[in-house]
Tab-separated table of C-alpha atoms and ligand atoms in Angstrom:
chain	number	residue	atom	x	y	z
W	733	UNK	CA	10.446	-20.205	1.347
W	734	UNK	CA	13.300	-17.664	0.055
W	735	UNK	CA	14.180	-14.789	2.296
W	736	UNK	CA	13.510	-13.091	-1.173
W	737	UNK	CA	10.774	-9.617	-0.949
W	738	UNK	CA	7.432	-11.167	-1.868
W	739	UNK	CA	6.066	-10.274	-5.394
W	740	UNK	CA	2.455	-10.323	-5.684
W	741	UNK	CA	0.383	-10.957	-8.946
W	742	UNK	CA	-1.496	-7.524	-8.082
W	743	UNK	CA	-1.996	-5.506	-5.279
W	744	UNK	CA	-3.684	-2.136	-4.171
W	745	UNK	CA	-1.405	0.518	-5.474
W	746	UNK	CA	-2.595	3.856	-4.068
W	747	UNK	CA	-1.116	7.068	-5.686
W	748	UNK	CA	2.258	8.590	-4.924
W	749	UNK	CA	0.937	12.040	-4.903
W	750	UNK	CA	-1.998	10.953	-2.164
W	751	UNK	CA	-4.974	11.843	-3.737
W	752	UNK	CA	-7.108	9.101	-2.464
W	753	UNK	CA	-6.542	10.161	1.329
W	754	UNK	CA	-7.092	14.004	-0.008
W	755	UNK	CA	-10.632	12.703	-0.602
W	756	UNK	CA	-11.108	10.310	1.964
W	757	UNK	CA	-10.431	13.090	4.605
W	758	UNK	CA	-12.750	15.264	2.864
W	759	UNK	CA	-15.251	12.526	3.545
W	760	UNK	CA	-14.392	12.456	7.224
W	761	UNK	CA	-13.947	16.477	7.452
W	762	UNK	CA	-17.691	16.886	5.939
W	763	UNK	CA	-19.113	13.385	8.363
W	764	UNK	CA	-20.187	12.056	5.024
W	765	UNK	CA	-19.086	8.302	6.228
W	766	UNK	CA	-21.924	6.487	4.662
W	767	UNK	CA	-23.179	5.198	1.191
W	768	UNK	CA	-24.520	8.204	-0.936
W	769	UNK	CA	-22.594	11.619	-0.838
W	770	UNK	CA	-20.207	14.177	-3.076
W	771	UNK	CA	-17.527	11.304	-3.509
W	772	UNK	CA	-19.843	8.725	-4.263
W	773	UNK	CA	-21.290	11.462	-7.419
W	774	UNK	CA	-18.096	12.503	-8.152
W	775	UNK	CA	-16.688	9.181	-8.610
W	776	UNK	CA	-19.549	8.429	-11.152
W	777	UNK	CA	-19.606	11.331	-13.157
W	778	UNK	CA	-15.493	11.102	-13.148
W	779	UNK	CA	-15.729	7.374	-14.732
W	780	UNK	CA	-18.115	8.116	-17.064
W	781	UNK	CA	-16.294	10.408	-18.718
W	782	UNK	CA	-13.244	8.543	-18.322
W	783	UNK	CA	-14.728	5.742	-20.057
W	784	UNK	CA	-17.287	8.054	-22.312
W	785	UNK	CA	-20.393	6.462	-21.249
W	786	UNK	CA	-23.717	8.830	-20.772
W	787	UNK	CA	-24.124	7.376	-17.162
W	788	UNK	CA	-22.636	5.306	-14.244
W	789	UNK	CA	-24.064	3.941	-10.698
W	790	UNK	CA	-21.903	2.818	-8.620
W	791	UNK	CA	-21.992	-0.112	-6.183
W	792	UNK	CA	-20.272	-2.493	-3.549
W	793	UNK	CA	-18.860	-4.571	-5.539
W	794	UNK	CA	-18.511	-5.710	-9.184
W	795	UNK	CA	-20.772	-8.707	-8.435
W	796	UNK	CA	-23.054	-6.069	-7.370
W	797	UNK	CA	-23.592	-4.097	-10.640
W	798	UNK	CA	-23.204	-7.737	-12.800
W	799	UNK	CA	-26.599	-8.288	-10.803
W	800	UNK	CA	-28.447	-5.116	-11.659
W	801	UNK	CA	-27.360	-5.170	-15.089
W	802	UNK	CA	-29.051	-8.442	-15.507
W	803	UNK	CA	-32.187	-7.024	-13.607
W	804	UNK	CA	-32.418	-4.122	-15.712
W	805	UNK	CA	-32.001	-6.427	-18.545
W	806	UNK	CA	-35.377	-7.609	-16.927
W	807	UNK	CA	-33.722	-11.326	-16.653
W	808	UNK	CA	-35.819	-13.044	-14.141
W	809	UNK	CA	-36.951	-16.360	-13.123
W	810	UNK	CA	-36.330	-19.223	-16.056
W	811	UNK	CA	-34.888	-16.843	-18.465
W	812	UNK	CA	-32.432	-18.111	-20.722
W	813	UNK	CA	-28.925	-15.983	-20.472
W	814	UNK	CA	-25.524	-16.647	-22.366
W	815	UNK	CA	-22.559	-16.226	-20.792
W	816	UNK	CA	-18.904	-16.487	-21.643
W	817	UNK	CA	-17.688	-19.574	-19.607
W	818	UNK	CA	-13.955	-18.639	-19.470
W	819	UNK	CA	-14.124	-16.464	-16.442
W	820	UNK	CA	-14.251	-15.595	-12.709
W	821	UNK	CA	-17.282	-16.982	-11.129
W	822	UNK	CA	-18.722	-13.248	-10.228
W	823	UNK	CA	-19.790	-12.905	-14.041
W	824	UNK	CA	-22.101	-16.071	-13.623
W	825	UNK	CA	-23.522	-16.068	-10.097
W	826	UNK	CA	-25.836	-13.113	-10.611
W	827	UNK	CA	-27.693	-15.290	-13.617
W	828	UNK	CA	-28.591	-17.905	-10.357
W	829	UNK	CA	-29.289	-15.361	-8.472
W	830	UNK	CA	-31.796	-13.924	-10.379
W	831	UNK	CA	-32.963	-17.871	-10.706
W	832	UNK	CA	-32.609	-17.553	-14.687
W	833	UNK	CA	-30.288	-20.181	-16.492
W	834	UNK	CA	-26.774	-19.551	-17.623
W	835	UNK	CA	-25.704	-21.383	-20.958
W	836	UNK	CA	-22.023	-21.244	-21.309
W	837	UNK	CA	-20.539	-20.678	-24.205
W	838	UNK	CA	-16.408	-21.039	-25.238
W	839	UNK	CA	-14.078	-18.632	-26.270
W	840	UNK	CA	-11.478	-18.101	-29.185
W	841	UNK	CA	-7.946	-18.398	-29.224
W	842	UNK	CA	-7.708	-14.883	-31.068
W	843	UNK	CA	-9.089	-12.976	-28.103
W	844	UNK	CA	-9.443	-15.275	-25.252
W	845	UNK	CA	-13.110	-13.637	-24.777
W	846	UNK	CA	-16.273	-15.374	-26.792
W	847	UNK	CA	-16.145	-17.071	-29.374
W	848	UNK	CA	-18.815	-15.150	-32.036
W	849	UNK	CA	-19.367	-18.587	-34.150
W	850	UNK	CA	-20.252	-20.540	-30.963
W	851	UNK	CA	-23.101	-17.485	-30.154
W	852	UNK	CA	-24.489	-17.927	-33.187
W	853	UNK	CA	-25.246	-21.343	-32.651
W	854	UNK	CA	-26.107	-20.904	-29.308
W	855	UNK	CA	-29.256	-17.807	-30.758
W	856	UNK	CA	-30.655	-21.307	-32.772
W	857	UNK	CA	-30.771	-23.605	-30.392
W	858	UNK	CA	-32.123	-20.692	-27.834
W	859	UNK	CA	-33.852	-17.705	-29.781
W	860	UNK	CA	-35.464	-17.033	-26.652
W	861	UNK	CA	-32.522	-16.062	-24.849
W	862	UNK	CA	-32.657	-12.901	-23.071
W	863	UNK	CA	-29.532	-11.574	-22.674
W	864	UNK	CA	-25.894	-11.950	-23.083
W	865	UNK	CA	-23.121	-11.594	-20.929
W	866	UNK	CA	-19.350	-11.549	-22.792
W	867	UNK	CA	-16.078	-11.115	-20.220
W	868	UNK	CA	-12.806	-8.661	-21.557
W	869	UNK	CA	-10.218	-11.270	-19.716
W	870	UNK	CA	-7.106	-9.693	-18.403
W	871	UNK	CA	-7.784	-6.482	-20.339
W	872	UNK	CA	-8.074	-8.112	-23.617
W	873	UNK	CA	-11.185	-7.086	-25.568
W	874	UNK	CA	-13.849	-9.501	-27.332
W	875	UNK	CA	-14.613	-9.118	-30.964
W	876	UNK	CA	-17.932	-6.709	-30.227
W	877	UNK	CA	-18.410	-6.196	-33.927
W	878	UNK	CA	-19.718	-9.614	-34.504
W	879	UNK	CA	-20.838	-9.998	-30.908
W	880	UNK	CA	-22.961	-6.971	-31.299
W	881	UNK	CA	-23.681	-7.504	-34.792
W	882	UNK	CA	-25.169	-11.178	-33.732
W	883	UNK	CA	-27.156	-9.471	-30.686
W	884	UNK	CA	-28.855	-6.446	-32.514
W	885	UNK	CA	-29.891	-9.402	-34.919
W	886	UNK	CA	-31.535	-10.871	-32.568
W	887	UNK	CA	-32.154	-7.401	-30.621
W	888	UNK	CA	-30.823	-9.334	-27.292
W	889	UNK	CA	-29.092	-6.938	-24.787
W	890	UNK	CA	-25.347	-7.342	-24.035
W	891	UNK	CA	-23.803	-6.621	-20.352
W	892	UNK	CA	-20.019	-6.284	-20.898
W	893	UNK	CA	-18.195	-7.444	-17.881
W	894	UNK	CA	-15.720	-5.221	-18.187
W	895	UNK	CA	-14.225	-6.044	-15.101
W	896	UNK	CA	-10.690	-6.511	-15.578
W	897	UNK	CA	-11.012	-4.231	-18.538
W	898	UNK	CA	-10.726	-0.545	-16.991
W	899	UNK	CA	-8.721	1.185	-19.412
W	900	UNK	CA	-8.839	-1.444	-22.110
W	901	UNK	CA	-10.102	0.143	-25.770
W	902	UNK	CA	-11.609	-1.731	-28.904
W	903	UNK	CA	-11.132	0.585	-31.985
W	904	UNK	CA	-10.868	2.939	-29.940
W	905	UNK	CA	-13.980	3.064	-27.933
W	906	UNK	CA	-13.896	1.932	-24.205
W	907	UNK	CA	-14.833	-1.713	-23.510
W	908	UNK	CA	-17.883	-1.870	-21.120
W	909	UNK	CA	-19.182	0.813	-23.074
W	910	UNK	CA	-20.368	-1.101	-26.559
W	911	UNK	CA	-23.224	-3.456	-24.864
W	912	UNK	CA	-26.119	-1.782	-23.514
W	913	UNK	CA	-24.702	-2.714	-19.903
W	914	UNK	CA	-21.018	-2.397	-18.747
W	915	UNK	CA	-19.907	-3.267	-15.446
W	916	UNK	CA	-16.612	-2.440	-13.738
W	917	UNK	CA	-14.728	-3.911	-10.208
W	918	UNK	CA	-12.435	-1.861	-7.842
W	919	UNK	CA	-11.646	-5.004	-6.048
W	920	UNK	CA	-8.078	-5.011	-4.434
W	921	UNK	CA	-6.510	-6.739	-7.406
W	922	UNK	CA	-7.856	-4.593	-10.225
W	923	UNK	CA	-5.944	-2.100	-12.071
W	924	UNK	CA	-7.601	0.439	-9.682
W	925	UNK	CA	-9.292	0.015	-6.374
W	926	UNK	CA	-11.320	1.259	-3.785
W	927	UNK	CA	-10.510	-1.659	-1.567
W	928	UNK	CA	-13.855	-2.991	-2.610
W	929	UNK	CA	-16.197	-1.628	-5.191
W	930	UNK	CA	-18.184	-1.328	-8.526
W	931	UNK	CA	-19.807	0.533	-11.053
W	932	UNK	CA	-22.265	0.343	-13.866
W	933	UNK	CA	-22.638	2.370	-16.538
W	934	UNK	CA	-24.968	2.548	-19.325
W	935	UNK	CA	-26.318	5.349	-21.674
W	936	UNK	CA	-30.048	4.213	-20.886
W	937	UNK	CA	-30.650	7.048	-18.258
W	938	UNK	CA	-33.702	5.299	-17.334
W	939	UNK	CA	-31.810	2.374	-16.690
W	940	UNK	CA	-29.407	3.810	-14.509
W	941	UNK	CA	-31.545	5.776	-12.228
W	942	UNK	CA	-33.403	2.357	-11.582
W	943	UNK	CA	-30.286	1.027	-10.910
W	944	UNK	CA	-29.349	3.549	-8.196
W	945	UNK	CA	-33.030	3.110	-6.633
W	946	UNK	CA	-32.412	-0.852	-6.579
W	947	UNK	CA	-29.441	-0.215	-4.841
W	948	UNK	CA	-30.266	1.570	-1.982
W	949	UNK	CA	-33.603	-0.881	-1.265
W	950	UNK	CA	-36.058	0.876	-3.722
W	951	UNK	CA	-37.128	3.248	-1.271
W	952	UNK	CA	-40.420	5.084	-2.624
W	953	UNK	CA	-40.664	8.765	-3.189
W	954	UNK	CA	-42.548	9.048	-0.018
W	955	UNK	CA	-41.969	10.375	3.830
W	956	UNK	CA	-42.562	6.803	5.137
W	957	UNK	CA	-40.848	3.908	4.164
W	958	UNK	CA	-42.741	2.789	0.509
W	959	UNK	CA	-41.374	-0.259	-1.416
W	960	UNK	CA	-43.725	-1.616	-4.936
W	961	UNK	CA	-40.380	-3.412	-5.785
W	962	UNK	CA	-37.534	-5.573	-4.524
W	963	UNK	CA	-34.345	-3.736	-3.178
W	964	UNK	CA	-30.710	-4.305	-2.658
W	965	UNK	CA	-28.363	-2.719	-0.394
W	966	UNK	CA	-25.649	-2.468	-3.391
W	967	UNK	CA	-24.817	1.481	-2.671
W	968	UNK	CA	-20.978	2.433	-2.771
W	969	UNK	CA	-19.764	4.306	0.072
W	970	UNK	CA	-18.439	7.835	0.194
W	971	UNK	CA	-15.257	6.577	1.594
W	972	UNK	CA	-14.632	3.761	-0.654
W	973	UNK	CA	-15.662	6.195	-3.915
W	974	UNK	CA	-12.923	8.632	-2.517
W	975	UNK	CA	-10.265	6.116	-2.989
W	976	UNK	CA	-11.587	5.482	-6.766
W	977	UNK	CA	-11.640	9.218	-7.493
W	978	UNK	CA	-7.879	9.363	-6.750
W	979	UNK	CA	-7.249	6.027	-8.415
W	980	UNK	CA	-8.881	7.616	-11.315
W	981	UNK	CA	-6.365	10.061	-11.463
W	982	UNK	CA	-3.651	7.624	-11.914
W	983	UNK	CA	-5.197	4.886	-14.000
W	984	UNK	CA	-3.737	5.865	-16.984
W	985	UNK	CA	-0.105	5.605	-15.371
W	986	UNK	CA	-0.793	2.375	-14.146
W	987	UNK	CA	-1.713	1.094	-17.530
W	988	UNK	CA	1.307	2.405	-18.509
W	989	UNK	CA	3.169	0.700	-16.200
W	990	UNK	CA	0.909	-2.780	-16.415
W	991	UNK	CA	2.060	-2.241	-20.628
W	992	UNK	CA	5.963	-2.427	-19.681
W	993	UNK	CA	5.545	-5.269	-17.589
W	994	UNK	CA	4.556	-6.856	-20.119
W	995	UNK	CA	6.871	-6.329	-22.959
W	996	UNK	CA	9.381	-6.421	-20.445
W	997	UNK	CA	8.260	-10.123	-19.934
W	998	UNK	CA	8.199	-10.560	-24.073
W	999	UNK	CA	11.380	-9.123	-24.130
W	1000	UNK	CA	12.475	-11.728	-21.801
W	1001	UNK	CA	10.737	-14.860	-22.570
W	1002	UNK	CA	9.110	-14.868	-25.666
W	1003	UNK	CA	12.293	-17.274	-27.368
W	1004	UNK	CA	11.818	-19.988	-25.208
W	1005	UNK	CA	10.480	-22.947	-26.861
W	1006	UNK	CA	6.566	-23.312	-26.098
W	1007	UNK	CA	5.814	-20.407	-24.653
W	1008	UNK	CA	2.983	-18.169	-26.140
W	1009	UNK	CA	2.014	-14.820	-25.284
W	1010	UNK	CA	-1.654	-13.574	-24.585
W	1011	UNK	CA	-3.169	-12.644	-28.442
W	1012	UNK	CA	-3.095	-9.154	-29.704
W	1013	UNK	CA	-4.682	-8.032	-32.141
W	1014	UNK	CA	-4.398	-4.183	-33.818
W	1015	UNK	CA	-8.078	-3.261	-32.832
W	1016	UNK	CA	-7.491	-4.120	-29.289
W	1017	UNK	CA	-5.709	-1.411	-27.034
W	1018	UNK	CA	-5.461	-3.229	-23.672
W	1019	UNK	CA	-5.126	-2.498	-20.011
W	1020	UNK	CA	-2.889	-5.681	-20.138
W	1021	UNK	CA	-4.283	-6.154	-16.248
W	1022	UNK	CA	-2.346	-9.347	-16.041
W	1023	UNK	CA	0.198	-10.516	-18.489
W	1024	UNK	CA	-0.851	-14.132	-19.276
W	1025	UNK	CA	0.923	-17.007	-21.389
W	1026	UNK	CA	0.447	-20.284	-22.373
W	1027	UNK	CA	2.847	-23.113	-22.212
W	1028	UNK	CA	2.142	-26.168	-24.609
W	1029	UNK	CA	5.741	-27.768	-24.178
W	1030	UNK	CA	7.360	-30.149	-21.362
W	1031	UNK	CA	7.182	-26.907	-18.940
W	1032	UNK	CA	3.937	-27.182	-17.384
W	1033	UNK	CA	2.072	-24.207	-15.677
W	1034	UNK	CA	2.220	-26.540	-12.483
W	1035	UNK	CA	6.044	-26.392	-12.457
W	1036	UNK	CA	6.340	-22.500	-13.280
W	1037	UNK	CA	4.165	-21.888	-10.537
W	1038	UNK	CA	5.739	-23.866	-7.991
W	1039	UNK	CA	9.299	-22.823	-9.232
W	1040	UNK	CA	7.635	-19.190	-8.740
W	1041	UNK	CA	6.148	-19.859	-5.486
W	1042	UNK	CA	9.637	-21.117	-3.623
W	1043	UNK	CA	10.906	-17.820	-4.678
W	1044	UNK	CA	8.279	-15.881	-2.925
W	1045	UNK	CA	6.548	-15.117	-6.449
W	1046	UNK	CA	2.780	-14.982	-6.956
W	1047	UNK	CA	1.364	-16.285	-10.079
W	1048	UNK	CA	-1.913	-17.689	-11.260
W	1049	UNK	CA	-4.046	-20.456	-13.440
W	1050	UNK	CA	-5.735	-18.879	-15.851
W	1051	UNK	CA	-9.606	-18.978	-14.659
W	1052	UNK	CA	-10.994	-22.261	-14.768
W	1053	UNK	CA	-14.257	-22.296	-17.473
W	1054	UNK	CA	-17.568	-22.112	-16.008
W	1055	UNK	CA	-18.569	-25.256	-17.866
W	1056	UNK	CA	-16.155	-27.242	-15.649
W	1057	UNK	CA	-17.192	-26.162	-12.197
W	1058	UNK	CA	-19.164	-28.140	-9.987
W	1059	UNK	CA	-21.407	-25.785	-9.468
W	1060	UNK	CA	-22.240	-25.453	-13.358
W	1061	UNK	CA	-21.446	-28.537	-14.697
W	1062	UNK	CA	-25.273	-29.302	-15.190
W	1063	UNK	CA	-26.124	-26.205	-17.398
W	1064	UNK	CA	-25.826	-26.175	-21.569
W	1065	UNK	CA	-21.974	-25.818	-23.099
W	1066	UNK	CA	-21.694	-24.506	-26.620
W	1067	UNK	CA	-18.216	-24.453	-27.993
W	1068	UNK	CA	-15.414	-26.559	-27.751
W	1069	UNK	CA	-12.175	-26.925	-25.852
W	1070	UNK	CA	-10.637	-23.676	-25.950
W	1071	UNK	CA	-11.493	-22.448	-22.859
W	1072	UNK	CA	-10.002	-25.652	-21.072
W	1073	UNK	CA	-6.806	-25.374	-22.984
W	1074	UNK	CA	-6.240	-21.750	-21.925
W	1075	UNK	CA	-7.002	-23.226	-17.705
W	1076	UNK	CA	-4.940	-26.066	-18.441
W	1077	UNK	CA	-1.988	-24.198	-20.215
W	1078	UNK	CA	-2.342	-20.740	-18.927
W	1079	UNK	CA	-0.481	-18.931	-16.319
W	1080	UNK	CA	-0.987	-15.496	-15.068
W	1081	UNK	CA	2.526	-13.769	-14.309
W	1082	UNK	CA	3.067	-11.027	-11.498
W	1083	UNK	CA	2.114	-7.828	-12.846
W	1084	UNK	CA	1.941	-5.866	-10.025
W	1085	UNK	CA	2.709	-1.941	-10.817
W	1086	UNK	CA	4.808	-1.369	-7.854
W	1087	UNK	CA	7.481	-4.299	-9.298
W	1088	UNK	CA	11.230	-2.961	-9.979
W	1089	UNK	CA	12.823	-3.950	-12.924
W	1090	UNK	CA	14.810	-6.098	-10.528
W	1091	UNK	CA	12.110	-7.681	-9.295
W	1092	UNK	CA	10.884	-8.253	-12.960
W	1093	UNK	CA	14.332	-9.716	-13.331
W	1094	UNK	CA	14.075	-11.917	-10.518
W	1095	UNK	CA	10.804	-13.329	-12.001
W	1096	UNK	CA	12.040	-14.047	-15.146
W	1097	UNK	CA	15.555	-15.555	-14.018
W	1098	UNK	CA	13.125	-18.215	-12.069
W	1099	UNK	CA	11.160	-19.201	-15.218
W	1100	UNK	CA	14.731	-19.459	-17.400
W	1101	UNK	CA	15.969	-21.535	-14.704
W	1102	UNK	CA	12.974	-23.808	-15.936
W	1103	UNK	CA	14.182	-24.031	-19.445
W	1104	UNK	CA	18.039	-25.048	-18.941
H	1081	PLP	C1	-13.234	-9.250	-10.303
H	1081	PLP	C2	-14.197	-9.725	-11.275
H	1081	PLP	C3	-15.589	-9.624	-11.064
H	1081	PLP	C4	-16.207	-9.251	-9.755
H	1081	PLP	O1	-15.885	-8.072	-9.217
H	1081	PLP	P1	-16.033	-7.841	-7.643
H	1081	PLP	O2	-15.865	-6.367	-7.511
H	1081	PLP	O3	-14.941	-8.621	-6.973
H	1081	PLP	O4	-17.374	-8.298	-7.217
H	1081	PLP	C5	-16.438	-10.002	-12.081
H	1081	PLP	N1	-15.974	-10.486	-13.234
H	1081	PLP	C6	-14.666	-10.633	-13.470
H	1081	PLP	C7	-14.239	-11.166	-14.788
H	1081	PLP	C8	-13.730	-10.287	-12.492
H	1081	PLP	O5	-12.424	-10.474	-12.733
C-alpha cells in the first residue's frame, strides 16, 4: 500500500458552514431524539420542494421507501413486477419481500437505465404485470417519455428509484418525480446523507399519508394500541433528518462539484484509446453521482482497479445485473447483453467532493500509467 492520502469513491461530506450540527443540536436542545419530530417534517417538506413533488415521507433507509412504494402500488403476494436489472440489489429485494416476482429487464447503451423496447415486450408476454420499477444509475436519467408513455398504456404504476439520482433532471423536471412513486437514499455514499436514510415522495396524498402510517407500525386512530393492517418500523429519525436538512442546503454545490470531477476526468482521459465515457444525452441534466467509463480495449477494469487500489484509490465495478445474481438467476430476463457489458467493462472512478485537484491528478496519472 502507498503512504499516499486515501481517496475514496464517495464519502459523507457534511457542510463547511455546519448546518447539519445547527439542527442536530436543535434536536438534542428540544429532547426530540426519536423518529417523528420538527426535523423529521422539515426535512420532508424541504425535499419536496427541492425536487417539486406534492409530498414526501421519509424513512430509514432507501430500501425502506423502495418497499412502501411497492405496497402502495398494492404489489402483493404472486404479483408480477418489472424491474430494471442493472442495479444495486436494494431496488429488487423489496419485490421478494413483498413475495411478488421480479422480471428483469436490460438496459440501453444510450442511458444505461431501461431499455423502453425490451418493456414493451416484456407488457406482452406479462399484461398482468403490476408495476414497474426503472433505476436513474449514477445520476443518469432513463428515457421516461417512452417508459411512461408504455406504462400509462398499459395504466401500470412506475416507482422511480431515484436513488442515486438526487439532483439529477430529465427535461427539466426532477427524476423520482415522473412515476407515480419516487424513492430517494441518504446512505453514506450518496450525493447527500444523513448517515442512513430515505424518502418517498409522491403527489398521491393519499398515498403518502399511508405511507407514513405503514411506517410507524399502522398504529390505529385509537387510545389503545389498534392495528387492521400490517406495519413497519420504517420512520426516519429527528436526528438523522437534521443532517439531511443541512445537506439539503448544500446539494446543489455538491453537484457542482460531482460535475467538475467529471469533466475534469474527460479532460484528462477521454483520448486514450478504448475508453468511453458514461452517455449524455441533451435532455438529461445529471447529478453525475459517480463518474463511470467503460473500457473495451487491452486495459481491463480489473487492472485499473488494482493499479488504483496500490495507490490508495477507491474505485468500483459497475453494479453487477440482477439477472446474473445467484439470488435471481431463476426469475424471467428480457433484453439482451447490455447490462453485462456495462459490469464487465465498467468502472466507477473516485468522485468524492472533498478530492483536490491534486488528488484528481493523482488519480488520473495512475490510469495514464496504464496506457504507456
Ligand atoms: C443506495 C441505493 C438504494 C438503497 O438505498 P439505501 O438507503 O441504502 O437503502 C437503492 N437503489 C439504488 C440504485 C441505490 O444505489
Amino acid at each position: 500500500m502507498s503512504e499516499n492520502k486515501k481517496i475514496w469513491l464517495a464519502s459523507p461530506h457534511m457542510s463547511d458552514e455546519g448546518y447539519e450540527m445547527q439542527y442536530v443540536q436543535d434536536a438534542f436542545d428540544t429532547n426530540w431524539i426519536a423518529p417523528l419530530g420538527p426535523n423529521v417534517n422539515g426535512f420532508e417538506s424541504e425535499l419536496a420542494e427541492k425536487v417539486g413533488a406534492k409530498h414526501a415521507a421519509a424513512t430509514v433507509s432507501g430500501t425502506a421507501a423502495l418497499h412502501l412504494a411497492l405496497e402502495a402500488a398494492g404489489v402483493g403476494e404472486g404479483d408480477i413486477v418489472f424491474c430494471q436489472s442493472l442495479t444495486f440489489s436494494a431496488t429488487a429485494n423489496p419485490i421478494i419481500y413483498q413475495n411478488a416476482t421480479p422480471v428483469f429487464i436490460d438496459s440501453d447503451m444510450e442511458t444505461w437505465n431501461m431499455n423502453p423496447n425490451a418493456l414493451e415486450e416484456a407488457f406482452i408476454k406479462y399484461p398482468q404485470v403490476k408495476a414497474v420499477m426503472i433505476v436513474h444509475l449514477y445520476g443518469l436519467s432513463a428515457d421516461m417519455d417512452r417508459i411512461m408513455e408504455i406504462c400509462n398504456r398499459y395504466n401500470v404504476p412506475v416507482i422511480e428509484d431515484a436513488a442515486e439520482s438526487l439532483g439529477t433532471y430529465y427535461k427539466g423536471q426532477h427524476t423520482g418525480t415522473i412515476g407515480e412513486y419516487g424513492i430517494f437514499s441518504f446512505n453514506g455514499n450518496k450525493i447527500i446523507t444523513t448517515s442512513g436514510g430515505g424518502m418517498l415522495v409522491s403527489d398521491n396524498k393519499e398515498k403518502v399519508e399511508k405511507v407514513r402510517f405503514w411506517s410507524t407500525q399502522a398504529r390505529d386512530d385509537a387510545r389503545h394500541y389498534q392495528h387492521s393492517e400490517l406495519g413497519y418500523n420504517y420512520r426516519m429519525s429527528n436526528v438523522a433528518a437534521g443532517i439531511g436538512r443541512g445537506q439539503l442546503k448544500v446539494l446543489d454545490q455538491r453537484v457542482a462539484k460531482k460535475r467538475y470531477i467529471y469533466n475534469f476526468y474527460k479532460n484528462e482521459l477521454n483520448h486514450l484509446e478504448c475508453i468511453n465515457f458514461m452517455p449524455e444525452n441533451i435532455w438529461n441534466e445529471p447529478n453525475f453521482w459517480l463518474s463511470a467509463i467503460t473500457l473495451d480495449g487491452k486495459v481491463k477494469p480489473l487492472d485499473l482497479m488494482k493499479a488504483l487500489e496500490e495507490e490508495n484509490i477507491e474505485s468500483r465495478p459497475i453494479w453487477k445485473p440482477m439477472h446474473l445474481q445467484p439470488f435471481f438467476e431463476k426469475y424471467d430476463y428480457i433484453g439482451g447483453n447490455v447490462g453485462q457489458y456495462l459490469f464487465e467493462n465498467g468502472v466507477c472512478l473516485p468522485s468524492d467532493t472533498k478530492m483536490t485537484d491534486e488528488d484528481l491528478e493523482r488519480v488520473c496519472m495512475v490510469i495514464k500509467g496504464l496506457w504507456i
